[in-house]
Structures are given as C-alpha cells and as structure tokens.
Short mmCIF file of C-alpha atoms and ligand atoms in Angstrom, two decimals:
data_model
loop_
_atom_site.label_atom_id
_atom_site.label_comp_id
_atom_site.label_asym_id
_atom_site.label_seq_id
_atom_site.Cartn_x
_atom_site.Cartn_y
_atom_site.Cartn_z
CA MET A 215 -31.89 11.55 9.21
CA PRO A 216 -28.24 12.10 7.93
CA LYS A 217 -27.54 11.34 4.24
CA ALA A 218 -26.06 8.03 3.46
CA LEU A 219 -22.95 8.38 1.22
CA ASN A 220 -21.20 5.35 -0.26
CA VAL A 221 -17.32 4.74 0.54
CA ALA A 222 -14.78 2.80 -1.63
CA MET A 223 -12.01 1.84 0.40
CA ILE A 224 -8.90 1.01 -1.56
CA GLY A 225 -6.69 -1.13 0.44
CA GLY A 226 -7.17 -3.62 3.59
CA GLY A 227 -4.37 -3.40 5.81
CA PHE A 228 -3.37 -1.59 8.79
CA MET A 229 -5.25 1.56 7.77
CA GLY A 230 -8.11 -0.38 6.12
CA LYS A 231 -8.76 -1.44 9.70
CA ALA A 232 -8.68 1.86 11.32
CA HIS A 233 -10.70 3.63 8.54
CA ALA A 234 -13.33 0.93 8.46
CA ALA A 235 -13.78 1.10 12.33
CA ALA A 236 -14.21 4.83 12.10
CA TYR A 237 -16.93 4.65 9.30
CA ALA A 238 -18.76 2.22 11.74
CA ALA A 239 -18.30 4.25 14.63
CA MET A 240 -18.38 7.99 13.67
CA PRO A 241 -22.28 8.34 13.83
CA MET A 242 -22.25 6.39 17.37
CA PHE A 243 -20.07 9.36 18.54
CA PHE A 244 -21.11 12.34 16.60
CA TRP A 245 -24.85 12.52 16.53
CA PRO A 246 -26.48 13.82 14.57
CA ALA A 247 -23.84 12.63 12.23
CA PRO A 248 -23.10 14.99 9.15
CA ALA A 249 -23.54 11.81 7.08
CA ILE A 250 -23.73 7.92 7.45
CA PRO A 251 -20.73 6.64 5.75
CA VAL A 252 -21.91 3.33 4.02
CA ARG A 253 -19.03 0.81 3.58
CA LYS A 254 -19.94 -0.10 0.02
CA VAL A 255 -16.79 -1.54 -1.62
CA ILE A 256 -13.47 -2.76 -0.32
CA VAL A 257 -10.71 -3.28 -3.12
CA ASP A 258 -7.46 -5.11 -2.48
CA VAL A 259 -4.77 -6.58 -4.71
CA SER A 260 -6.66 -9.97 -5.08
CA HIS A 261 -10.19 -11.00 -4.88
CA GLU A 262 -9.25 -13.32 -1.72
CA LEU A 263 -7.87 -10.44 0.13
CA ALA A 264 -10.74 -8.05 -0.75
CA GLU A 265 -13.26 -10.91 0.23
CA GLU A 266 -11.45 -11.28 3.59
CA GLY A 267 -11.62 -7.45 4.06
CA ARG A 268 -15.38 -7.42 3.05
CA VAL A 269 -16.11 -9.81 5.88
CA ARG A 270 -13.92 -8.56 8.43
CA TYR A 271 -14.65 -4.77 7.96
CA GLY A 272 -18.29 -4.88 7.27
CA PHE A 273 -18.19 -4.01 3.55
CA GLU A 274 -21.10 -4.81 1.08
CA GLU A 275 -18.90 -5.64 -1.77
CA ALA A 276 -15.35 -6.77 -2.52
CA SER A 277 -13.31 -5.97 -5.82
CA SER A 278 -9.99 -6.29 -6.98
CA ASP A 279 -10.31 -3.61 -9.63
CA TRP A 280 -9.88 -0.16 -8.11
CA ARG A 281 -9.92 1.41 -11.61
CA ALA A 282 -13.45 0.22 -12.21
CA VAL A 283 -14.68 0.95 -8.76
CA VAL A 284 -13.70 4.54 -8.67
CA ARG A 285 -15.61 5.22 -11.83
CA ARG A 286 -18.88 3.79 -10.40
CA PRO A 287 -21.79 6.37 -10.22
CA ASP A 288 -23.07 5.07 -6.95
CA ILE A 289 -19.66 5.73 -5.21
CA ASP A 290 -19.43 9.25 -3.39
CA VAL A 291 -16.17 8.77 -1.49
CA VAL A 292 -12.79 7.19 -2.36
CA ASP A 293 -10.62 6.18 0.54
CA ILE A 294 -7.05 5.50 -0.29
CA VAL A 295 -5.22 3.28 2.34
CA THR A 296 -2.68 1.63 -0.06
CA PRO A 297 1.05 2.25 0.24
CA ASN A 298 2.44 5.44 -0.89
CA ASP A 299 3.24 4.46 -4.52
CA SER A 300 -0.37 4.05 -5.65
CA HIS A 301 -1.79 7.36 -3.97
CA ALA A 302 -1.41 9.48 -6.86
CA GLU A 303 -2.79 7.12 -9.70
CA ILE A 304 -5.77 6.40 -7.57
CA ALA A 305 -6.52 9.92 -6.48
CA ILE A 306 -6.25 11.48 -9.82
CA ALA A 307 -8.45 8.84 -11.27
CA ALA A 308 -11.04 9.38 -8.53
CA ALA A 309 -10.77 13.14 -8.89
CA GLU A 310 -11.32 12.71 -12.70
CA ALA A 311 -14.53 10.61 -11.78
CA GLY A 312 -15.78 13.62 -9.57
CA LYS A 313 -15.30 11.73 -6.19
CA HIS A 314 -14.56 13.20 -2.78
CA ILE A 315 -11.17 11.66 -1.58
CA ILE A 316 -9.54 10.99 1.68
CA CYS A 317 -5.96 9.77 1.20
CA GLU A 318 -3.66 8.40 3.88
CA LYS A 319 -0.42 10.21 4.63
CA PRO A 320 2.17 10.97 3.30
CA LEU A 321 0.14 12.30 0.33
CA ALA A 322 2.54 10.97 -2.10
CA ARG A 323 6.11 9.97 -2.60
CA THR A 324 7.40 13.39 -3.71
CA ALA A 325 6.20 16.94 -3.99
CA ALA A 326 5.74 16.50 -7.81
CA GLU A 327 3.39 13.81 -7.17
CA ALA A 328 1.54 15.54 -4.60
CA LYS A 329 1.20 18.46 -6.63
CA ALA A 330 -0.38 16.49 -9.49
CA MET A 331 -2.98 15.28 -7.02
CA ARG A 332 -3.65 18.79 -5.60
CA ASP A 333 -4.21 20.02 -9.25
CA ALA A 334 -6.54 17.18 -10.06
CA VAL A 335 -8.69 17.77 -7.01
CA GLY A 336 -8.52 21.41 -7.64
CA LYS A 337 -9.79 20.88 -11.32
CA ALA A 338 -12.51 18.41 -9.92
CA GLY A 339 -13.74 20.73 -7.20
CA THR A 340 -14.29 17.85 -5.00
CA VAL A 341 -13.52 17.70 -1.22
CA ASN A 342 -10.09 16.29 -0.22
CA MET A 343 -8.46 15.50 2.87
CA VAL A 344 -4.81 14.02 3.77
CA ALA A 345 -5.10 11.73 6.93
CA PHE A 346 -2.70 13.36 9.25
CA ASN A 347 -4.90 12.09 12.20
CA TYR A 348 -2.64 13.11 15.18
CA ARG A 349 -3.87 16.63 14.93
CA ARG A 350 -7.14 15.51 15.65
CA THR A 351 -6.11 14.19 19.09
CA PRO A 352 -8.12 16.57 21.22
CA ALA A 353 -4.96 17.78 23.32
CA VAL A 354 -3.29 18.75 20.07
CA ALA A 355 -6.30 20.54 18.87
CA LEU A 356 -6.38 22.23 22.26
CA ALA A 357 -2.87 23.32 21.90
CA ARG A 358 -4.06 24.98 18.59
CA LYS A 359 -6.70 26.73 20.26
CA TYR A 360 -4.58 27.99 23.13
CA ILE A 361 -2.11 29.41 20.44
CA GLU A 362 -4.98 30.89 18.21
CA GLU A 363 -6.53 32.68 21.28
CA GLY A 364 -3.05 34.10 22.06
CA ARG A 365 -2.43 32.60 25.39
CA ILE A 366 1.02 31.42 24.53
CA GLY A 367 1.75 34.86 23.05
CA ARG A 368 4.32 35.00 19.95
CA ILE A 369 5.65 31.54 19.15
CA LEU A 370 9.39 31.38 19.46
CA ASN A 371 10.22 27.67 19.14
CA PHE A 372 8.67 24.33 18.12
CA ARG A 373 10.70 21.11 19.13
CA GLY A 374 8.97 18.10 17.66
CA THR A 375 9.94 14.20 17.91
CA TYR A 376 8.71 11.05 16.40
CA LEU A 377 10.60 8.39 17.76
CA GLN A 378 9.72 4.33 17.39
CA ASP A 379 11.45 1.32 17.47
CA TRP A 380 9.85 -1.22 15.43
CA SER A 381 12.60 -1.33 12.80
CA ALA A 382 15.76 -0.91 15.41
CA ASP A 383 16.48 -4.50 14.84
CA PRO A 384 18.76 -5.03 11.84
CA ASP A 385 16.88 -8.38 11.10
CA SER A 386 13.49 -6.92 11.09
CA PRO A 387 11.92 -7.41 7.69
CA LEU A 388 12.20 -5.17 4.66
CA SER A 389 8.82 -4.43 3.95
CA TRP A 390 7.55 -1.62 1.52
CA ARG A 391 8.34 1.13 3.93
CA PHE A 392 12.18 0.50 3.18
CA GLN A 393 11.70 0.78 -0.61
CA LYS A 394 12.07 4.06 -2.15
CA LYS A 395 10.09 3.04 -5.13
CA VAL A 396 7.29 2.29 -3.11
CA ALA A 397 7.51 4.46 0.13
CA GLY A 398 9.32 7.61 -1.52
CA SER A 399 11.22 7.88 1.62
CA GLY A 400 11.93 6.25 5.12
CA ALA A 401 11.29 7.94 8.51
CA ILE A 402 10.97 11.24 6.79
CA GLY A 403 7.94 10.57 4.93
CA ASP A 404 6.49 7.89 7.00
CA ILE A 405 6.62 9.66 10.41
CA GLY A 406 8.60 12.92 9.98
CA THR A 407 5.55 14.28 7.74
CA HIS A 408 3.34 13.81 11.00
CA VAL A 409 5.63 16.18 12.88
CA VAL A 410 5.85 18.53 9.97
CA ASP A 411 1.92 18.56 9.70
CA ILE A 412 1.62 19.37 13.44
CA ALA A 413 4.26 22.15 13.06
CA ARG A 414 2.35 23.67 10.22
CA TYR A 415 -0.91 23.20 12.16
CA LEU A 416 0.44 25.02 15.32
CA VAL A 417 3.24 27.31 14.23
CA GLY A 418 2.80 28.00 10.48
CA GLU A 419 4.86 27.19 7.22
CA ILE A 420 8.34 25.89 7.45
CA ALA A 421 10.55 28.02 5.48
CA GLU A 422 14.09 26.42 5.57
CA VAL A 423 15.64 23.18 6.84
CA CYS A 424 19.11 21.89 7.72
CA ALA A 425 19.03 18.17 8.08
CA LEU A 426 21.18 15.31 9.05
CA VAL A 427 19.80 11.97 7.22
CA GLN A 428 21.21 8.50 8.24
CA THR A 429 20.54 5.06 6.99
CA TYR A 430 21.85 2.78 9.71
CA HIS A 431 20.88 -0.74 8.33
CA LYS A 432 21.64 -1.00 4.48
CA THR A 433 20.16 -4.46 4.07
CA ARG A 434 17.31 -6.32 5.66
CA PRO A 435 15.82 -9.67 5.24
CA VAL A 436 13.28 -9.65 2.58
CA GLN A 437 9.70 -9.79 3.75
CA SER A 438 7.05 -12.35 2.53
CA GLY A 439 3.70 -11.03 1.47
CA GLY A 440 2.67 -7.45 0.68
CA LEU A 441 1.43 -6.34 4.21
CA ASP A 442 3.88 -4.36 6.10
CA LYS A 443 4.54 -6.35 9.24
CA LEU A 444 5.95 -3.35 11.04
CA GLY A 445 9.14 -5.14 12.29
CA ALA A 446 7.97 -7.36 15.34
CA ALA A 447 6.03 -10.04 13.49
CA GLU A 448 8.69 -11.67 11.33
CA LYS A 449 12.31 -11.61 12.21
CA ASN A 450 14.39 -13.82 10.04
CA ALA A 451 18.18 -13.55 10.06
CA THR A 452 18.61 -16.40 7.55
CA ALA A 453 16.20 -15.03 4.91
CA ALA A 454 17.75 -13.45 1.69
CA ARG A 455 18.49 -9.84 2.27
CA GLY A 456 17.52 -6.78 0.24
CA GLU A 457 18.83 -3.17 -0.08
CA VAL A 458 17.27 -0.72 1.95
CA ASP A 459 17.30 2.59 0.01
CA VAL A 460 15.51 5.02 2.26
CA ASP A 461 16.50 7.01 5.36
CA ASP A 462 16.32 5.44 8.82
CA GLU A 463 16.55 8.72 10.84
CA VAL A 464 16.22 12.60 10.23
CA VAL A 465 17.20 15.27 12.60
CA THR A 466 16.82 18.90 11.40
CA LEU A 467 16.63 22.41 12.42
CA LEU A 468 13.74 24.59 11.25
CA LYS A 469 13.00 28.14 10.24
CA PHE A 470 9.28 29.11 10.05
CA ASP A 471 8.03 31.91 7.67
CA GLY A 472 6.85 33.78 10.91
CA GLY A 473 10.28 33.99 12.47
CA ALA A 474 9.94 31.25 14.92
CA ILE A 475 12.79 28.48 14.92
CA GLY A 476 12.80 24.99 15.74
CA SER A 477 13.85 21.34 15.53
CA LEU A 478 12.55 17.95 14.31
CA GLU A 479 13.60 14.46 14.88
CA ALA A 480 12.21 11.21 13.36
CA THR A 481 13.48 7.78 13.72
CA ARG A 482 12.01 4.07 13.50
CA ASN A 483 15.37 2.95 15.39
CA ALA A 484 15.00 4.48 18.88
CA TYR A 485 14.96 1.42 21.17
CA GLY A 486 12.37 1.96 23.91
CA ARG A 487 10.20 4.54 22.07
CA ASN A 488 6.96 3.24 20.74
CA ASN A 489 4.78 5.95 19.24
CA PHE A 490 6.84 8.88 21.00
CA LEU A 491 5.27 11.86 18.94
CA THR A 492 5.92 14.81 21.13
CA PHE A 493 6.10 18.61 20.69
CA GLU A 494 7.01 21.48 22.72
CA VAL A 495 5.91 24.97 21.98
CA HIS A 496 7.54 27.97 23.60
CA GLY A 497 5.90 31.41 23.21
CA THR A 498 6.34 34.72 24.73
CA GLY A 499 3.13 34.05 26.88
CA GLY A 500 3.86 30.36 27.92
CA SER A 501 4.69 27.05 26.91
CA ILE A 502 2.84 23.87 25.73
CA ALA A 503 4.10 20.40 25.92
CA PHE A 504 2.37 16.98 24.45
CA ASN A 505 3.50 13.28 24.16
CA TYR A 506 1.13 10.99 22.20
CA GLU A 507 2.08 8.32 24.50
CA ARG A 508 0.17 10.36 27.19
CA ARG A 509 -2.50 11.74 24.69
CA ASP A 510 -5.25 12.62 27.06
CA GLU A 511 -3.12 15.11 28.57
CA LEU A 512 -1.63 18.61 27.77
CA GLN A 513 0.96 20.05 29.66
CA VAL A 514 0.59 23.97 29.82
CA MET A 515 2.42 26.74 31.60
CA PHE A 516 1.22 30.38 31.52
CA ALA A 517 3.79 33.17 32.10
CA ASP A 518 1.32 35.24 34.05
CA ASP A 519 0.67 32.28 36.61
CA PRO A 520 1.18 33.81 40.03
CA ALA A 521 5.02 33.49 41.03
CA ASP A 522 4.20 30.98 43.63
CA ALA A 523 2.40 28.60 41.33
CA ARG A 524 4.68 28.83 38.30
CA GLY A 525 5.15 25.53 36.26
CA PHE A 526 3.52 23.25 34.06
CA ARG A 527 -0.17 22.05 34.84
CA THR A 528 -1.60 18.94 33.44
CA VAL A 529 -4.79 19.48 31.53
CA TYR A 530 -6.97 16.29 30.96
CA THR A 531 -8.96 16.58 27.89
CA GLY A 532 -12.55 15.89 28.06
CA PRO A 533 -16.19 17.67 27.42
CA ALA A 534 -14.74 21.03 27.60
CA HIS A 535 -12.31 20.69 24.85
CA PRO A 536 -12.17 20.10 21.17
CA TYR A 537 -14.38 17.15 19.89
CA GLY A 538 -15.39 16.85 23.44
CA SER A 539 -19.15 16.95 22.61
CA GLY A 540 -18.84 13.67 20.42
CA LEU A 541 -16.15 11.84 22.54
CA TRP A 542 -16.55 10.47 26.14
CA PRO A 543 -18.45 12.44 29.02
CA ILE A 544 -15.80 12.65 31.58
CA PRO A 545 -11.89 13.78 31.10
CA ALA A 546 -9.37 10.99 30.86
CA LEU A 547 -11.56 8.05 30.07
CA GLY A 548 -9.09 7.51 27.51
CA ILE A 549 -8.53 8.73 23.86
CA GLY A 550 -7.12 5.97 21.61
CA TYR A 551 -5.95 5.88 18.03
CA THR A 552 -9.32 4.82 17.00
CA GLU A 553 -10.94 8.14 18.32
CA THR A 554 -8.46 10.15 16.32
CA LYS A 555 -9.62 8.22 13.15
CA ILE A 556 -13.37 8.77 14.24
CA VAL A 557 -12.80 12.57 14.63
CA GLU A 558 -11.02 12.71 11.13
CA CYS A 559 -14.05 10.80 9.76
CA TYR A 560 -16.43 13.30 11.24
CA ASP A 561 -14.43 16.35 10.00
CA PHE A 562 -14.26 14.70 6.51
CA PHE A 563 -17.92 14.11 6.15
CA SER A 564 -18.73 17.39 7.60
CA ALA A 565 -16.72 19.12 4.94
CA VAL A 566 -18.56 16.90 2.32
CA VAL A 567 -21.77 17.70 3.35
CA GLY A 568 -20.95 21.39 3.95
CA GLY A 569 -19.25 21.79 0.69
CA ILE A 570 -16.05 23.17 2.16
CA GLN A 571 -12.40 22.08 2.12
CA PRO A 572 -11.19 20.43 5.30
CA SER A 573 -7.78 20.80 6.72
CA PRO A 574 -5.35 19.31 6.04
CA ASN A 575 -6.26 18.93 2.51
CA PHE A 576 -4.28 18.05 -0.62
CA GLU A 577 -2.74 21.66 -0.67
CA ASP A 578 -1.51 20.97 2.88
CA GLY A 579 -0.26 17.28 1.84
CA TYR A 580 1.69 19.06 -1.08
CA ARG A 581 3.26 21.66 1.30
CA THR A 582 4.12 19.00 3.84
CA ALA A 583 5.82 16.93 0.79
CA CYS A 584 7.78 20.05 -0.07
CA VAL A 585 9.09 20.14 3.27
CA ALA A 586 9.86 16.26 3.17
CA ASP A 587 11.73 16.75 -0.29
CA ALA A 588 13.68 19.57 1.33
CA LEU A 589 14.77 17.40 4.21
CA GLY A 590 16.04 14.82 1.69
CA GLU A 591 17.96 17.39 -0.33
CA SER A 592 19.50 18.77 2.87
CA GLY A 593 20.56 15.48 4.17
CA GLU A 594 22.43 14.86 0.92
CA THR A 595 23.85 18.32 0.42
CA GLY A 596 24.38 19.23 3.90
CA ALA A 597 23.09 22.73 3.03
CA TRP A 598 20.25 24.83 4.50
CA ILE A 599 17.42 24.14 1.91
CA LYS A 600 14.59 26.72 1.19
CA VAL A 601 11.40 24.91 1.16
CA GLN A 602 9.56 25.31 -2.27
CA GLN A 603 6.18 26.66 -1.81
P1 NAI B 156 -0.56 -2.18 4.85
O1 NAI B 156 0.93 -2.88 4.25
O2 NAI B 156 -0.81 -2.67 6.37
O3 NAI B 156 -1.82 -2.45 4.13
C1 NAI B 156 -1.82 -2.03 2.68
C2 NAI B 156 -2.89 -2.64 1.94
O4 NAI B 156 -3.05 -2.05 0.55
C3 NAI B 156 -2.83 -4.08 1.78
O5 NAI B 156 -4.11 -4.74 2.00
C4 NAI B 156 -2.40 -4.19 0.32
O6 NAI B 156 -2.76 -5.65 -0.18
C5 NAI B 156 -3.11 -3.14 -0.18
N1 NAI B 156 -2.75 -2.75 -1.75
C6 NAI B 156 -1.46 -2.36 -2.23
N2 NAI B 156 -1.64 -2.05 -3.22
C7 NAI B 156 -2.87 -1.99 -3.70
C8 NAI B 156 -3.43 -1.47 -4.76
N3 NAI B 156 -2.90 -1.06 -5.77
N4 NAI B 156 -4.91 -1.70 -4.89
C9 NAI B 156 -5.57 -2.12 -3.91
N5 NAI B 156 -5.03 -2.48 -2.58
C10 NAI B 156 -3.71 -2.27 -2.64
O7 NAI B 156 -0.15 -0.68 4.94
P2 NAI B 156 -0.65 0.42 5.97
O8 NAI B 156 0.09 0.53 7.04
O9 NAI B 156 -2.12 0.24 6.04
O10 NAI B 156 -0.31 1.80 5.14
C11 NAI B 156 -1.16 2.27 3.99
C12 NAI B 156 -1.01 3.61 4.03
O11 NAI B 156 -1.53 4.33 5.20
C13 NAI B 156 0.31 4.14 3.86
O12 NAI B 156 0.35 5.46 3.09
C14 NAI B 156 0.71 4.57 5.14
O13 NAI B 156 1.90 5.66 5.27
C15 NAI B 156 -0.35 5.16 5.90
N6 NAI B 156 -0.42 4.90 7.20
C16 NAI B 156 -0.93 6.02 7.98
C17 NAI B 156 -1.06 5.88 9.37
C18 NAI B 156 -1.48 7.09 10.08
O14 NAI B 156 -1.25 7.02 11.33
N7 NAI B 156 -2.19 8.00 9.64
C19 NAI B 156 -0.85 4.68 10.08
C20 NAI B 156 -0.24 3.78 9.17
C21 NAI B 156 -0.10 3.83 7.87
C1 SOE B 157 4.91 3.22 10.93
O1 SOE B 157 5.81 3.92 11.19
C2 SOE B 157 3.70 3.91 11.17
O2 SOE B 157 2.63 2.95 11.01
C3 SOE B 157 3.48 4.98 10.37
O3 SOE B 157 3.34 4.67 9.02
C4 SOE B 157 2.15 5.79 10.71
O4 SOE B 157 1.98 6.94 9.99
C5 SOE B 157 2.32 6.17 12.24
O5 SOE B 157 1.07 6.79 12.58
C6 SOE B 157 2.30 4.86 13.17
O6 SOE B 157 3.66 4.12 12.66
#
C-alpha cells in the first residue's frame, strides 16, 4: 500500500478548495498512488474560518497558528495557499522545520523574496514545488513532448496571452490582488507569470524583455472580508474607494536565451475573455497552438505534411498523451481545472517519495520572479531590461 503523508494546508480560499479536492482525488486517478495525502490540518486566519475549512475540505484538524503547525513533527508536507505576502515567511519557516513544500504561484512578491525561499529549501534539502498548474494540462505537456522530440524543429517564436475580464469593471472590488504590499504586482505576477512559466517550459530561459505596463483604474471600492471575491460577486459603486497600486495590463516583447523571440500579453480587463490562456509556438518544422478555454485540444501543424493536407489538425488529448494513464479512458471526455491540480499533486508526491526535485520548483519560481521584476522595471523605464539570472 502507498505510504500516508500528512499535509498541513495554510489557507482555505479558492486554492484551498482546489488543493483539497486534488488531495482527495489524486489516488482515485493515479493508482497505485505514489503516496496517500492525508488532509491533516488546515490553517486560516481565525479559528472559525479554519474550522469551516476543516469540515468543508475534509481535514482532521483546524488551527489559526501556522507557525506552530509547520513545526509539528507529524507534518510531512506544508501547502501554502495564502495570498502572496505570506508565501516567503511560511515557506522559510517550513523549510527550517525540514518540511516538503508546495507553494502557490507567484512564488513571492519579488525576486528577492523568491531567492530567499529558494535558498531556504536548498539548505533544507526538502522537495519543493511552485504550483504553476497550467503546464500540467495534458495538451500543454503534449506540446512540450513534440518540442522535445524535435517535431517542431528549432523554435523561432512564442506568442503567449493570458486575458481575463473579472476586473474590467472599475467598480469591481479592491481585493488583495490590487494591493502591492500583498500581491507584489497586478496582472504581471498574478497571471503573466503563468505565461512566463509555460514559455520557460516550452522554449527556455527568457533573456530580455521590453514591456508596456498600464494601470487603467487607479481606485476601486474597498472589498469587505479577506477572501478575494474576484470581481463579480461584489460591485459597489458607493463604497469607499481605495488606491490601486499595481498594474492592470502588461504587453511585452521577449528575447529567449536560445535565440527565439516572442511576445506576452496579460490583463484582467479584457471584456469577453475569461481564462484565455493561449500560446502559439512556431518552429522550423511546424507550429503548435493552444487555448486553455479549449484545453482538451492541441492544434498542431507539421511542415512535412503532404502539400494537399497542410494545415492545423486538432489532437484531442486522452490515454495516448501525457498523464493519460491516470486521467480519463477516452479522449475529450473533458479535462478541467481540478484535473490539472490532481496531476500537480501526483507529480509533487511522486517527487517526495522518489526524493527528486519536481519542476517547476523554487528555482524555477525564482527565475520566473526575475522575469516579473524585469517586466515591472521595463514598464517604468521604457527600456529593454536583461533578466537577472
Ligand atoms: P483567497 O483570497 O481565495 O484565499 C486566501 C486564503 O488564505 C483565505 O482563506 C485567507 O483567510 C487565508 N489566509 C490569508 N492569510 C493567511 C495567513 N497568514 N495564515 C493562514 N491563512 C491565511 O486567495 P486564493 O485565490 O486562494 O489565492 C491564494 C494563492 O493562490 C495566491 O498566491 C494566488 O496567486 C494563488 N492562486 C493560484 C491559482 C492557480 O491557478 N495556480 C488560482 C488562484 C490563486
Ligand atoms: C485571478 O486572476 C486568478 O485566480 C489567478 O490568481 C490564477 O492564478 C489564475 O489561474 C486564475 O485567475
């Protein structure tokens, strides 16, 4: 039987729900499971919230003291699903206590914070992962497989977008995602980093950026409560307004270490776009296109297709593709957000049991944070900025 490993999950909001669902479901999909994640303790800011999370998400215990919990000898894994300002403090304490850590993205508010986290897990020698789950969509992993196999040839260009509209309304609430001291940055860190992670996964390190960064709505109505209601649930034009000190949108050119070029756009103000995370990769041997809103599908064109059959084909992911053995038995039954988190959970526990570092780990999270910092600096100065590495 797989070994049971005790998880302490810090935070019980949107990602608390996603991670708890993945802990419960992972062994049902991937069997034999690398380990059985035991939902041991959930921590939130108050005992009432933690207790609600315990009942709702199936944890054995509830606590409002993460410092005490991460030191407990019976805890194997610390899962950080709090807003960005607490990632570093919790992760460093968990590393010092010798725990394996999975931390939500962005790894931290700045590259300096991310570096301290990377150094702490390096010193501890424990397994660490940053939860950029979109690269675990089977179609995205399939794109990587084609690229690794050389089927797209040498990569010339990467074009990535992440477009949402949940904050397009200027009266949608000012949550922690619009406060620099909590979030670090706006669209850059929140969603741009997902594209950076995919770009690094598929193409390699980003060497230089030249970005335009805009904040369209400088104030928003202050939101009640700590949970981010992500725009739609509370629109109150009469509430007191607070200052937005993060970016709404970033548009950038990219130069990669390996010689490829590209672009990235990220905004949460694009009316009509929901979770429009897309990329197109052009190589000397073909092209690949993906849109998360149609995440069962990968569009592929191979340059050596017969002349009378040239064009994109649609590959529906299924058992023949990455993670297919654990997911559903027929292509296009439907991959959802939860499946990406189940796969992430599977890869994380496989790494813990196998004693290897998964990818993306804190080193990757740090490098992505360096790109995010460079985007912010380029937006301010208007200059091409070399990414610190
Ligand atoms: P949320 O606002 O829905 O929930 C945050 C939770 O953390 C709340 O329960 C809050 O009370 C709790 N919390 C805050 N400070 C705490 C502390 N010091 N100790 C214990 N609990 C604390 O936030 P959400 O959307 O779940 O975001 C959490 C993290 O996950 C962020 O870093 C965010 O960027 C990331 N995220 C990642 C996604 C992905 O697709 N990988 C999707 C959504 C969020
Ligand atoms: C809000 O933009 C958000 O919840 C991000 O924080 C997540 O990372 C993204 O996956 C979904 O949208």
